CSV table of C-alpha atoms in Angstrom, one decimal:
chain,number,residue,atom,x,y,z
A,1,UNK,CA,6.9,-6.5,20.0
A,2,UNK,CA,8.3,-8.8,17.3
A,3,UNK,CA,5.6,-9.3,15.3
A,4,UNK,CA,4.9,-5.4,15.3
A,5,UNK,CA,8.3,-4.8,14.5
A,6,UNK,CA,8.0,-7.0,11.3
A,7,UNK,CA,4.9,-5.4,10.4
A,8,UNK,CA,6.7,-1.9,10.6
A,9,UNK,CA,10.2,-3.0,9.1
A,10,UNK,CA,7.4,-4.5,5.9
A,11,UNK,CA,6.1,-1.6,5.7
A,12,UNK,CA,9.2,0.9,5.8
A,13,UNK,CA,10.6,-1.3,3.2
A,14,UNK,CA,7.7,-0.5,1.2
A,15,UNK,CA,8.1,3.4,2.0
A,16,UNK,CA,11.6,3.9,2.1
A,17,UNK,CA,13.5,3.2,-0.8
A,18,UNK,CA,17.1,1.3,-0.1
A,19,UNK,CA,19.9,3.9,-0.2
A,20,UNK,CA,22.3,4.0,-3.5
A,21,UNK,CA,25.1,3.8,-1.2
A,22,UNK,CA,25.9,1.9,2.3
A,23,UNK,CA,23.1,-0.1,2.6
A,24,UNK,CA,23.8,-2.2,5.4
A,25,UNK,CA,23.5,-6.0,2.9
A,26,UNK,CA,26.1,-4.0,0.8
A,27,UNK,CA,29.1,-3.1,3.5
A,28,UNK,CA,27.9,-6.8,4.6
A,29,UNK,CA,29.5,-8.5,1.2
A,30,UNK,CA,32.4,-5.8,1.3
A,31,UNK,CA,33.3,-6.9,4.8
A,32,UNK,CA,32.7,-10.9,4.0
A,33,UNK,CA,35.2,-9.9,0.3
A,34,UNK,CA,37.5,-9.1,2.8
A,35,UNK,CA,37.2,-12.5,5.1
A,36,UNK,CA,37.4,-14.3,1.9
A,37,UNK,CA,40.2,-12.9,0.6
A,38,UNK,CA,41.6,-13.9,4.3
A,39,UNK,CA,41.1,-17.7,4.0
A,40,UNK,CA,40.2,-18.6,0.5
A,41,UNK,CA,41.7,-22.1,0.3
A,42,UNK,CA,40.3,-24.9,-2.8
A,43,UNK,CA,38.7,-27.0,0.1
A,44,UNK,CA,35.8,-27.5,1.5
A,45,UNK,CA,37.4,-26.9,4.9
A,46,UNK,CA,38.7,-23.5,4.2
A,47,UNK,CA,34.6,-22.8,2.7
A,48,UNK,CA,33.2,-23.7,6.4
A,49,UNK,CA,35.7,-22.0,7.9
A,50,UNK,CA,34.4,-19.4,5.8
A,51,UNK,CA,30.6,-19.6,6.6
A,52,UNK,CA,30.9,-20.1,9.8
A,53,UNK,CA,33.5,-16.6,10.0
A,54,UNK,CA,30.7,-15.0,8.1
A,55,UNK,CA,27.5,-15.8,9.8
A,56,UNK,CA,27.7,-16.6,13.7
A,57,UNK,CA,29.3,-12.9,14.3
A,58,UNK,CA,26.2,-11.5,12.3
A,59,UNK,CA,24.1,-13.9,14.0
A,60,UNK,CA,25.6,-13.4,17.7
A,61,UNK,CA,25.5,-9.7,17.5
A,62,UNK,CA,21.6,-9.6,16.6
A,63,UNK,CA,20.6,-11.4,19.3
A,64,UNK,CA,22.1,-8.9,21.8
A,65,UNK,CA,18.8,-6.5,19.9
A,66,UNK,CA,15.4,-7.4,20.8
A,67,UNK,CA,13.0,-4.5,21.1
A,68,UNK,CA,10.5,-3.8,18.4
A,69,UNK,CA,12.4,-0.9,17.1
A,70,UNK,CA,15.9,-2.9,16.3
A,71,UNK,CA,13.1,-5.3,14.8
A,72,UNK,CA,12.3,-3.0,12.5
A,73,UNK,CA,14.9,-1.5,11.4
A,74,UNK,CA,16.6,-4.8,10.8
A,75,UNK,CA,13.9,-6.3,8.5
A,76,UNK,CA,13.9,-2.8,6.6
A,77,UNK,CA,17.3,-3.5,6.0
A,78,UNK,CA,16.9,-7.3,4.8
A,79,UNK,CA,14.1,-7.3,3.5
A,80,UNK,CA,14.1,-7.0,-0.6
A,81,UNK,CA,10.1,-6.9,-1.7
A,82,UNK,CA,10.0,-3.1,-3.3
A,83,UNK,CA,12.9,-3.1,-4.8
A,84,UNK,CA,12.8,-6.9,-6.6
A,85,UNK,CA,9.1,-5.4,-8.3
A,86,UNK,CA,10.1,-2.2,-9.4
A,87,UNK,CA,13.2,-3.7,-10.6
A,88,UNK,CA,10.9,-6.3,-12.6
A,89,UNK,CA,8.4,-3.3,-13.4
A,90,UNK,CA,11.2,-1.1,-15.1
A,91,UNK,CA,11.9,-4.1,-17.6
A,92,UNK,CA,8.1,-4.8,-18.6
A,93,UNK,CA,8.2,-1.1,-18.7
A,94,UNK,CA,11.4,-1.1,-21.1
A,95,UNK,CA,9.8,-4.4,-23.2
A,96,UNK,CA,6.5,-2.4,-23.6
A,97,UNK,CA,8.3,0.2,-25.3
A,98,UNK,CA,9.9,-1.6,-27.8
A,99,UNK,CA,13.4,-0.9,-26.1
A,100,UNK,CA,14.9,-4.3,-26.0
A,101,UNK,CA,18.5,-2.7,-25.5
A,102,UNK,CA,17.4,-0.7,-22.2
A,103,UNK,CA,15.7,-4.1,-21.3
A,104,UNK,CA,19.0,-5.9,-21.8
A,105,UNK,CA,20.5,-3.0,-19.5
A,106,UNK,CA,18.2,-3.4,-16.5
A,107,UNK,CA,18.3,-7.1,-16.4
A,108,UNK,CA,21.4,-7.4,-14.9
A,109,UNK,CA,19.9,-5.6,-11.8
A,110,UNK,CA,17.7,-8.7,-10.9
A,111,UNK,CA,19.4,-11.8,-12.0
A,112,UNK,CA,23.2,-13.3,-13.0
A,113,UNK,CA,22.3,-14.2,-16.5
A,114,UNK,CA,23.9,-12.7,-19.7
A,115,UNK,CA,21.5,-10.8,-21.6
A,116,UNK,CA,23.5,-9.6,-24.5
A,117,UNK,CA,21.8,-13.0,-26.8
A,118,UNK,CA,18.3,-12.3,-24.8
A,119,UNK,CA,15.5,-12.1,-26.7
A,120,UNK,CA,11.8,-10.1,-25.9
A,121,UNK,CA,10.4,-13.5,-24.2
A,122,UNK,CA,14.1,-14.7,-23.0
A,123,UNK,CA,14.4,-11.9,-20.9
A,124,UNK,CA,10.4,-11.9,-19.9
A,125,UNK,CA,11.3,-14.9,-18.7
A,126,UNK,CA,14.2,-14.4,-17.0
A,127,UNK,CA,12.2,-11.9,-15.0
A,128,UNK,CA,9.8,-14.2,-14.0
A,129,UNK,CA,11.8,-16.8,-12.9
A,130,UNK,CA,13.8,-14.1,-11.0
A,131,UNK,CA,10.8,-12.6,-9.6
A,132,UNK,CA,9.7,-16.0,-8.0
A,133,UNK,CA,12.7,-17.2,-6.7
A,134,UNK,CA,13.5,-14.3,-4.6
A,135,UNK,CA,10.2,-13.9,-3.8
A,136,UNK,CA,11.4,-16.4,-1.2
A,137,UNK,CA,15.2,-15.0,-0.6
A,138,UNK,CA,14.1,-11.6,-0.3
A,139,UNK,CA,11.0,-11.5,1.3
A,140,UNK,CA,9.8,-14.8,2.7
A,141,UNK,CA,12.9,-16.1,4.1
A,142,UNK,CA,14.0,-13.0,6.7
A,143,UNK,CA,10.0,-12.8,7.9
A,144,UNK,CA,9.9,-16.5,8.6
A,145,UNK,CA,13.4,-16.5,10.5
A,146,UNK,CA,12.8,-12.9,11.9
A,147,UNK,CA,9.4,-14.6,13.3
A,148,UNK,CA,11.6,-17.8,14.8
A,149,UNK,CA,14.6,-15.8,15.9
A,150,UNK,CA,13.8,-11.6,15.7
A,151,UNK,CA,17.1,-9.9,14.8
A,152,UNK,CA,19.5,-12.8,14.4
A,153,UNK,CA,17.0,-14.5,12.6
A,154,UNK,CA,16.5,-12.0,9.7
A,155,UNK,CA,21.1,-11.2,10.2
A,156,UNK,CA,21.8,-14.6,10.1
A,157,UNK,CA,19.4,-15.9,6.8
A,158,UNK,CA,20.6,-12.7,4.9
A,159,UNK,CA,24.2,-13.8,5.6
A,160,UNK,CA,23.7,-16.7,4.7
A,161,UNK,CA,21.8,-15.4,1.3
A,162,UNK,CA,24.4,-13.3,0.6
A,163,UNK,CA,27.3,-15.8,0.9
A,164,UNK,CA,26.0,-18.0,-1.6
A,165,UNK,CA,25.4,-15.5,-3.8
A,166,UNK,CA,28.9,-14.5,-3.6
A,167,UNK,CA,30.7,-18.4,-3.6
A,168,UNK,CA,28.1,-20.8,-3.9
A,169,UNK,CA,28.8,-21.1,-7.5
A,170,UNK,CA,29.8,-24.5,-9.4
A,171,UNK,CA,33.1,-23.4,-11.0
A,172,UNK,CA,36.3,-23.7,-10.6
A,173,UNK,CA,36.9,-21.6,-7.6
A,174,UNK,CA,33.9,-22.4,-5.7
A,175,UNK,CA,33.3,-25.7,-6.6
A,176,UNK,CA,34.4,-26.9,-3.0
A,177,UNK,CA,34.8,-23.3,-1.0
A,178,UNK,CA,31.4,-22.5,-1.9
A,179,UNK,CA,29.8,-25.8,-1.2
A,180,UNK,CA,29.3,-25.1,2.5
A,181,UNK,CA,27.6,-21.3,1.6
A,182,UNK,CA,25.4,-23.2,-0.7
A,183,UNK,CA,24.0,-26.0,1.7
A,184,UNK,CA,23.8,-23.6,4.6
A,185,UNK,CA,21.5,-21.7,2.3
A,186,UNK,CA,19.6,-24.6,1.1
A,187,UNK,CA,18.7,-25.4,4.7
A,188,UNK,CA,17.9,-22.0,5.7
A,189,UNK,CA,15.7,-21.7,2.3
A,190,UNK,CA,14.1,-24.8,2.8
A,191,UNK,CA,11.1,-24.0,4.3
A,192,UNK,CA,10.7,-20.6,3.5
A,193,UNK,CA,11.0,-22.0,-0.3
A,194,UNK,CA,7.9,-23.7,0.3
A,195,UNK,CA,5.9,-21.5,1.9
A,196,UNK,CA,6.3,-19.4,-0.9
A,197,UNK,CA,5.1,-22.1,-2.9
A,198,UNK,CA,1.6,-22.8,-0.7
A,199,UNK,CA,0.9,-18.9,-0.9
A,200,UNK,CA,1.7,-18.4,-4.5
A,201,UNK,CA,-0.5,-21.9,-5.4
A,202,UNK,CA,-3.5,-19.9,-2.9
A,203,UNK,CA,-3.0,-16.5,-4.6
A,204,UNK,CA,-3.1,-17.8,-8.1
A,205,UNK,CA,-7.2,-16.5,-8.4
A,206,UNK,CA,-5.5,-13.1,-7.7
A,207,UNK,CA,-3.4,-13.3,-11.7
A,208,UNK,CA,-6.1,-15.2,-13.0
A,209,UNK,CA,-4.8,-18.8,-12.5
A,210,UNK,CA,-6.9,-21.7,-10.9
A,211,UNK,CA,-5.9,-23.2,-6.9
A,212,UNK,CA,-5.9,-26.7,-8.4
A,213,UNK,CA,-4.0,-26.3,-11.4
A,214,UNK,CA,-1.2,-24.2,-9.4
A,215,UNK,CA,-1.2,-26.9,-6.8
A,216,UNK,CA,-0.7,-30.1,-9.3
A,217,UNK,CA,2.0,-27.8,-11.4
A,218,UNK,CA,3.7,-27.4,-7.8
A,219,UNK,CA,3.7,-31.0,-6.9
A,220,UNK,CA,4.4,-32.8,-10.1
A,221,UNK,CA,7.0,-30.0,-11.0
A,222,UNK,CA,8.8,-28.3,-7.9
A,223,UNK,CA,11.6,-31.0,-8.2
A,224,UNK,CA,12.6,-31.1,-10.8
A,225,UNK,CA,14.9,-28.5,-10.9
A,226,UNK,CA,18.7,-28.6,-9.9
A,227,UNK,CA,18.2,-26.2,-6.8
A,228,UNK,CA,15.6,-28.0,-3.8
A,229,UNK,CA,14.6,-24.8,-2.9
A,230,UNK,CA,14.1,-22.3,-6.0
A,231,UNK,CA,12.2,-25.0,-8.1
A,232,UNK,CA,9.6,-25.0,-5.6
A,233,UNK,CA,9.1,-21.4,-5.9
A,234,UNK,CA,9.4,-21.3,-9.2
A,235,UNK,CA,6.7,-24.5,-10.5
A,236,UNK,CA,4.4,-22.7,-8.1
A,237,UNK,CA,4.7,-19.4,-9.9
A,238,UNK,CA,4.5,-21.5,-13.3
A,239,UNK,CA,1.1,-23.0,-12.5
A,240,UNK,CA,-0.3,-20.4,-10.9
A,241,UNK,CA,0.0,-18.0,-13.7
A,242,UNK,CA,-0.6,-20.2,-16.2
A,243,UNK,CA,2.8,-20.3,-17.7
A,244,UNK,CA,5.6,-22.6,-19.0
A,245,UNK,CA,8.9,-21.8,-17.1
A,246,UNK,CA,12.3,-23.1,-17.8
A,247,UNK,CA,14.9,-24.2,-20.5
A,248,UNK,CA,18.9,-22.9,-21.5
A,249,UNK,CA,20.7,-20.1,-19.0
A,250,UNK,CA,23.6,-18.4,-19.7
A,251,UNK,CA,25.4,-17.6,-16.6
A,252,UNK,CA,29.4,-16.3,-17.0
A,253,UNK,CA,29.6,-18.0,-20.6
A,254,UNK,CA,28.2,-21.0,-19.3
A,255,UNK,CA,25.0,-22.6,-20.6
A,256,UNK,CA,23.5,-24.5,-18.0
A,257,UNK,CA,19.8,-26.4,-19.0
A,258,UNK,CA,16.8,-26.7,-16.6
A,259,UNK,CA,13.8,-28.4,-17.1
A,260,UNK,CA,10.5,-26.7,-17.9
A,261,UNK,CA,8.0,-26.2,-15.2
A,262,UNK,CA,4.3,-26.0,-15.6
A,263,UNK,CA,2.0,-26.6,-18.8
A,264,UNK,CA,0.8,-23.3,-20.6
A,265,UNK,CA,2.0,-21.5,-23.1
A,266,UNK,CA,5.9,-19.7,-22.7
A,267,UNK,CA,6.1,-16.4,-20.7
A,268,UNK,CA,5.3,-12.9,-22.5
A,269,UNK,CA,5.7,-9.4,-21.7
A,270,UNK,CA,2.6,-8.8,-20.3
A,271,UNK,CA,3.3,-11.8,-17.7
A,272,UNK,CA,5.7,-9.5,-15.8
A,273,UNK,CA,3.0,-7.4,-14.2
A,274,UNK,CA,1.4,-11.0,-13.8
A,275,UNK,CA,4.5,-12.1,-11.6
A,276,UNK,CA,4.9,-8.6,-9.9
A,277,UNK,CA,0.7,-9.2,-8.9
A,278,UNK,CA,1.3,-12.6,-7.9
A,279,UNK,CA,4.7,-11.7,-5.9
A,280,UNK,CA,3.2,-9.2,-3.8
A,281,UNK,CA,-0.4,-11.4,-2.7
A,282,UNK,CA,2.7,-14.0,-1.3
A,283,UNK,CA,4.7,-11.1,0.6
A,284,UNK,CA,1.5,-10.4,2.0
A,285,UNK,CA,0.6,-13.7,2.8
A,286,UNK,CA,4.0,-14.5,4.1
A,287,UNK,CA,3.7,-11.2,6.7
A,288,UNK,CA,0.5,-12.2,7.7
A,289,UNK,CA,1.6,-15.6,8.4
A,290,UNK,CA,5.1,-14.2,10.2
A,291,UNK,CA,3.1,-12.2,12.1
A,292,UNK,CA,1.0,-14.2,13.6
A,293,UNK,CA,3.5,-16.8,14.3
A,294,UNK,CA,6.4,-14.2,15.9
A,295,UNK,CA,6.4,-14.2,19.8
């Protein structure tokens, strides 16, 4: 029943388009605003106490649902696939015509980084880099844990994805309240991270990229980048399409630097559909895989 419920829940998420208002992720952050607001405190106490507030409740309550049907539903409602490609889609769409401004407008949609200095290939690549990290966080991550725990699998890793993206930030609020958020989602990305990885490294053939270059890109690479978990993803989508990722962000004002990944030539317009292609052969690989391991 669980694997047919994550079959169905893939495939409604496909179908059935997220709704503009109350989608279930979205009252989520509202509700954990709230329980912030409650016990925000500069300490990395007051951050676990935060977490754990957040995430055992969500957790608890899911396992209480077990059928197919709650299965279903629940990984319609976490998982992220459709929307994170046509999201990606209406920016190559935007750079194809010329319309850098519109591009600059959409970007926001998919990823934190300023746009406004972005140019044609800065925000190609911000897509692409956006497209394969949450490749894992929005589709690999709830089918592995919906496979290992059903419904409080899926709840609990999309709590815990949602709480770092609301505190696990290095500044000056966060800096210790958010550290908890951000290891809990480190270990819950972990291996999810680099599953993605294996499948994007086997599906490379699919965008025109060779198995054995993806794979030495992966492994010399992955590492190399600040986060453990979106580095993998990310070298894996580098060598697999053939493409140099990496270099200056600007998140909030803030430049931060990462180093590249892979050795071809820098990302292009065109790659987007490239990364979209790629993206998809893992989400299928990833439900095949969660499928046959769910029980």
């Amino acid at each position: 029943m669980r694997s047919l419920g994550l079959v169905a829940g893939f495939l409604l998420d496909r179908a059935v388009s997220d709704p503009r208002r109350g989608h279930p992720v979205a009252l989520y952050g509202r509700v954990a605003g709230r329980w912030e607001d409650l016990v925000y405190g500069d300490s990395r106490a007051r951050g676990a106490l935060f977490a754990a507030g957040a995430v055992l409740p969500v957790a608890g309550v899911g396992s209480l649902f077990r059928s197919g049907a709650a299965t279903a539903v629940t990984a319609w409602a976490v998982l992220g696939g459709s929307m994170l490609c046509r999201e990606a889609e209406r920016i190559a769409a935007a750079l194809e015509d010329g319309d850098l401004a519109r591009a600059r407008e959409l970007l926001p949609n998919l990823c934190g980084r300023d746009p406004s200095e972005l140019d044609e290939a800065g925000i190609a690549r911000a897509v692409v880099e956006s497209v394969a990290e949450n490749t894992s966080d929005a589709v690999v991550g709830p089918l592995v844990w919906g496979a290992l725990g059903g419904v409080a699998g899926m709840a609990g890793f999309r709590a815990v994805n949602t709480l770092d993206a609301m505190v696990g930030h290095r500044d000056e609020r966060y800096e210790r309240f958010g550290a908890a958020s951000a290891r809990l989602d480190d270990v819950a990305g972990w291996g999810p991270a680099r599953l993605t990885a294996v499948l994007a490294v086997l599906a490379a053939p699919a965008v025109g990229g060779d198995v054995r270059t993806a794979w030495r890109v992966w492994r010399r690479d992955g590492d190399r980048h600040p986060s453990p978990n979106s580095g993998q993803c990310e070298a894996a989508f580098a060598g697999a399409l053939g493409r140099t990722l990496g270099g200056a962000n600007v998140y909030r004002g803030h430049e931060e630097r990462r180093p590249t990944m892979g050795s071809g030539p820098g990302v292009r317009t065109a790659d987007i559909r490239r990364a979209v292609r790629l993206a998809r052969a893992v989400h299928l690989g990833a439900l095949a895989v969660a499928a046959a391991a769910a029980r």
